[in-house]
Tab-separated table of C-alpha atoms in Angstrom:
chain	number	residue	atom	x	y	z
J	1	MET	CA	0.000	0.000	0.000
J	2	ALA	CA	1.245	3.503	-0.765
J	3	PRO	CA	2.400	5.573	2.204
J	4	LEU	CA	-0.318	7.761	3.680
J	5	ARG	CA	-0.182	11.124	5.348
J	6	ALA	CA	-2.960	13.398	6.489
J	7	GLU	CA	-3.390	17.094	5.880
J	8	SER	CA	-5.757	19.380	7.685
J	9	ALA	CA	-8.203	21.418	5.647
J	10	ALA	CA	-9.032	25.025	6.432
J	11	GLY	CA	-12.001	23.946	8.559
J	12	GLY	CA	-9.903	21.500	10.588
J	13	ARG	CA	-11.117	18.418	8.735
J	14	TRP	CA	-8.509	15.684	8.095
J	15	MET	CA	-8.166	14.315	4.581
J	16	PRO	CA	-6.022	11.347	3.501
J	17	THR	CA	-3.559	11.947	0.669
J	18	THR	CA	-1.264	9.558	-1.182
J	19	ARG	CA	1.228	9.403	-3.966
J	20	THR	CA	0.147	7.322	-6.908
J	21	GLY	CA	1.929	4.060	-7.022
J	22	GLY	CA	-0.148	0.977	-6.521
J	23	PRO	CA	-3.562	-0.563	-6.882
J	24	SER	CA	-4.646	1.140	-3.667
J	25	ALA	CA	-4.030	4.568	-5.165
J	26	LEU	CA	-7.237	4.380	-7.205
J	27	ARG	CA	-9.197	3.518	-4.080
J	28	LEU	CA	-7.737	6.511	-2.288
J	29	LEU	CA	-8.417	8.792	-5.222
J	30	LEU	CA	-12.000	7.580	-5.344
J	31	LEU	CA	-12.327	8.124	-1.627
J	32	LEU	CA	-10.957	11.636	-1.957
J	33	GLY	CA	-13.373	12.360	-4.777
J	34	ALA	CA	-16.257	11.150	-2.638
J	35	VAL	CA	-15.173	13.003	0.517
J	36	LEU	CA	-13.941	16.319	-0.833
J	37	LYS	CA	-16.081	18.960	-2.421
J	38	PRO	CA	-14.540	21.717	-4.556
J	39	GLN	CA	-15.783	24.416	-2.163
J	40	GLU	CA	-13.885	22.716	0.721
J	41	SER	CA	-10.568	22.888	-1.090
J	42	VAL	CA	-7.324	23.199	0.860
J	43	ALA	CA	-5.645	24.643	-2.225
J	44	GLN	CA	-4.810	28.312	-2.429
J	45	LEU	CA	-3.501	30.460	-5.227
J	46	LEU	CA	0.029	31.797	-4.786
J	47	THR	CA	0.168	35.537	-5.191
J	48	THR	CA	3.207	36.823	-7.035
J	49	PRO	CA	3.693	40.138	-8.836
J	50	SER	CA	3.031	38.540	-12.232
J	51	SER	CA	-0.188	36.914	-11.012
J	52	LEU	CA	-1.491	40.169	-9.521
J	53	GLU	CA	-0.945	42.279	-12.682
J	54	SER	CA	-3.532	40.771	-14.973
J	55	GLU	CA	-5.207	38.096	-12.927
J	56	GLY	CA	-8.318	37.911	-15.130
J	57	GLU	CA	-6.391	37.356	-18.354
J	58	THR	CA	-3.952	34.996	-16.677
J	59	MET	CA	-6.707	32.850	-15.209
J	60	GLN	CA	-8.536	32.756	-18.556
J	61	GLU	CA	-5.392	31.600	-20.384
J	62	TYR	CA	-4.606	29.152	-17.576
J	63	HIS	CA	-8.113	27.688	-17.839
J	64	GLU	CA	-7.778	27.383	-21.638
J	65	ARG	CA	-4.496	25.496	-21.287
J	66	ASN	CA	-6.074	23.190	-18.744
J	67	GLU	CA	-8.894	22.569	-21.218
J	68	LEU	CA	-6.262	21.224	-23.641
J	69	CYS	CA	-5.021	18.894	-20.899
J	70	TRP	CA	-8.610	17.800	-20.317
J	71	GLN	CA	-9.225	17.111	-24.024
J	72	ASN	CA	-6.073	14.982	-24.219
J	73	TYR	CA	-7.125	13.119	-21.074
J	74	THR	CA	-10.667	12.428	-22.301
J	75	SER	CA	-9.389	11.125	-25.644
J	76	LEU	CA	-7.052	8.728	-23.796
J	77	MET	CA	-9.840	7.636	-21.442
J	78	ASP	CA	-12.254	7.086	-24.340
J	79	SER	CA	-9.726	4.686	-25.870
J	80	VAL	CA	-9.729	2.605	-22.650
J	81	LYS	CA	-13.403	1.665	-23.118
J	82	GLY	CA	-15.001	0.469	-19.921
J	83	GLN	CA	-11.921	-0.420	-17.872
J	84	TRP	CA	-11.955	2.852	-15.966
J	85	CYS	CA	-11.898	1.134	-12.564
J	86	ASN	CA	-8.652	-0.744	-13.268
J	87	TRP	CA	-5.781	1.384	-11.952
J	88	THR	CA	-3.130	-0.261	-14.147
J	89	THR	CA	-5.147	0.742	-17.211
J	90	ILE	CA	-5.934	4.329	-16.286
J	91	SER	CA	-2.839	5.294	-14.301
J	92	ARG	CA	-1.015	6.715	-17.327
J	93	PRO	CA	-3.833	8.994	-18.577
J	94	TYR	CA	-4.585	10.121	-15.025
J	95	SER	CA	-0.903	10.834	-14.304
J	96	ASN	CA	-0.585	12.682	-17.616
J	97	LEU	CA	-3.543	14.893	-16.677
J	98	GLN	CA	-2.075	15.632	-13.260
J	99	SER	CA	1.354	16.352	-14.753
J	100	CYS	CA	-0.132	18.673	-17.370
J	101	LEU	CA	-2.139	20.560	-14.734
J	102	GLU	CA	0.989	20.900	-12.572
J	103	ARG	CA	3.088	22.195	-15.496
J	104	ASN	CA	0.418	24.770	-16.318
J	105	SER	CA	0.289	25.864	-12.679
J	106	ASP	CA	4.060	26.297	-12.639
J	107	HIS	CA	3.986	28.219	-15.918
J	108	PHE	CA	1.477	30.734	-14.535
J	109	TYR	CA	3.147	30.872	-11.100
J	110	LEU	CA	0.121	29.346	-9.392
J	111	GLY	CA	0.239	26.872	-6.542
J	112	PHE	CA	-0.816	23.311	-7.171
J	113	PRO	CA	-3.383	22.127	-6.393
J	114	ASN	CA	-5.490	25.212	-6.985
J	115	PRO	CA	-9.270	25.601	-7.388
J	116	VAL	CA	-9.179	25.503	-11.202
J	117	ALA	CA	-6.989	22.374	-11.345
J	118	GLU	CA	-9.014	20.741	-8.578
J	119	GLN	CA	-12.206	21.272	-10.566
J	120	PHE	CA	-10.710	19.262	-13.438
J	121	ILE	CA	-9.733	16.481	-11.020
J	122	PHE	CA	-13.215	16.473	-9.473
J	123	ASP	CA	-14.780	16.338	-12.939
J	124	THR	CA	-12.589	13.332	-13.684
J	125	HIS	CA	-13.867	11.516	-10.619
J	126	ARG	CA	-17.463	12.498	-11.266
J	127	ILE	CA	-17.426	11.446	-14.931
J	128	HIS	CA	-15.018	8.510	-15.173
J	129	PHE	CA	-14.900	6.954	-11.704
J	130	ALA	CA	-18.461	7.408	-10.434
J	131	ASN	CA	-19.301	3.719	-10.890
J	132	CYS	CA	-16.099	2.338	-9.382
J	133	SER	CA	-16.619	0.515	-6.129
J	134	LEU	CA	-14.414	0.743	-3.060
J	135	VAL	CA	-15.398	-2.777	-1.977
J	136	GLN	CA	-12.538	-5.265	-1.821
J	137	THR	CA	-12.915	-8.843	-2.917
J	138	THR	CA	-13.370	-11.233	-0.027
J	139	LEU	CA	-10.859	-14.028	0.424
J	140	SER	CA	-12.099	-17.592	0.559
J	141	ASP	CA	-10.607	-20.842	1.823
J	142	PRO	CA	-8.500	-22.864	-0.599
J	143	PRO	CA	-9.939	-26.089	-2.023
J	144	GLU	CA	-9.882	-29.087	0.338
J	145	ASP	CA	-7.176	-31.006	-1.530
J	146	VAL	CA	-4.799	-28.012	-1.394
J	147	LEU	CA	-5.603	-27.464	2.267
J	148	LEU	CA	-5.008	-31.141	3.049
J	149	ALA	CA	-1.626	-31.079	1.302
J	150	MET	CA	-0.620	-27.951	3.241
J	151	ILE	CA	-1.510	-29.646	6.541
J	152	ILE	CA	-0.032	-33.100	5.870
J	153	ALA	CA	3.295	-31.974	4.369
J	154	PRO	CA	4.688	-30.433	7.597
J	155	ILE	CA	3.308	-33.296	9.705
J	156	CYS	CA	5.163	-35.858	7.578
J	157	LEU	CA	8.298	-33.743	7.534
J	158	ILE	CA	8.641	-33.555	11.342
J	159	PRO	CA	9.499	-37.283	11.958
J	160	PHE	CA	12.024	-37.192	9.126
J	161	LEU	CA	13.778	-34.133	10.602
J	162	VAL	CA	13.802	-35.628	14.122
J	163	THR	CA	15.365	-38.825	12.754
J	164	LEU	CA	17.973	-36.815	10.868
J	165	VAL	CA	18.940	-34.805	13.986
J	166	VAL	CA	19.209	-37.947	16.165
J	167	TRP	CA	21.269	-39.763	13.525
J	168	ARG	CA	23.677	-36.788	13.134
J	169	SER	CA	24.078	-36.394	16.903
J	170	LYS	CA	24.920	-40.143	17.276
J	171	ASP	CA	27.456	-39.827	14.464
J	172	ASN	CA	29.151	-36.893	16.265
J	173	GLU	CA	29.354	-38.903	19.549
J	174	THR	CA	31.172	-41.705	17.757
J	175	GLN	CA	33.793	-39.375	16.302
J	176	ALA	CA	34.539	-37.755	19.677
């Protein structure tokens, strides 16, 4: 399982976060999509001189660039066709979307995540992962013949090992 850490939101609410890396990452992303709402975002815009000058134009251009990321992502997801709940299948398009959103944020000197980028992530979860379940498959007992072999093998091995130890200890007594 990927390492977890918790971050506190502005209202004091704790939210789990993870780095993508394993099959559990999709479950955590789905959980985040279900728990978080865009209006409860912990993300804040970084204010720099360049972002304060023409914030309206900058945000419009930033949103347009993110739309290009979104179009690329949706075309990749449409090619997957129905395997949207399988993390190994969708990890590359999802990571590409996140990477593109991060690059755009860096280009416009905005913090990541920010409300605009988060809205794209939330749309992803709402559109593509809404039907994915967080339920894990239950484990069942192995078949009886496999279980019997797993029980009998160590039982039969014990007398053989005891005999081997006794035989080797008698052999050592003779040499001394």
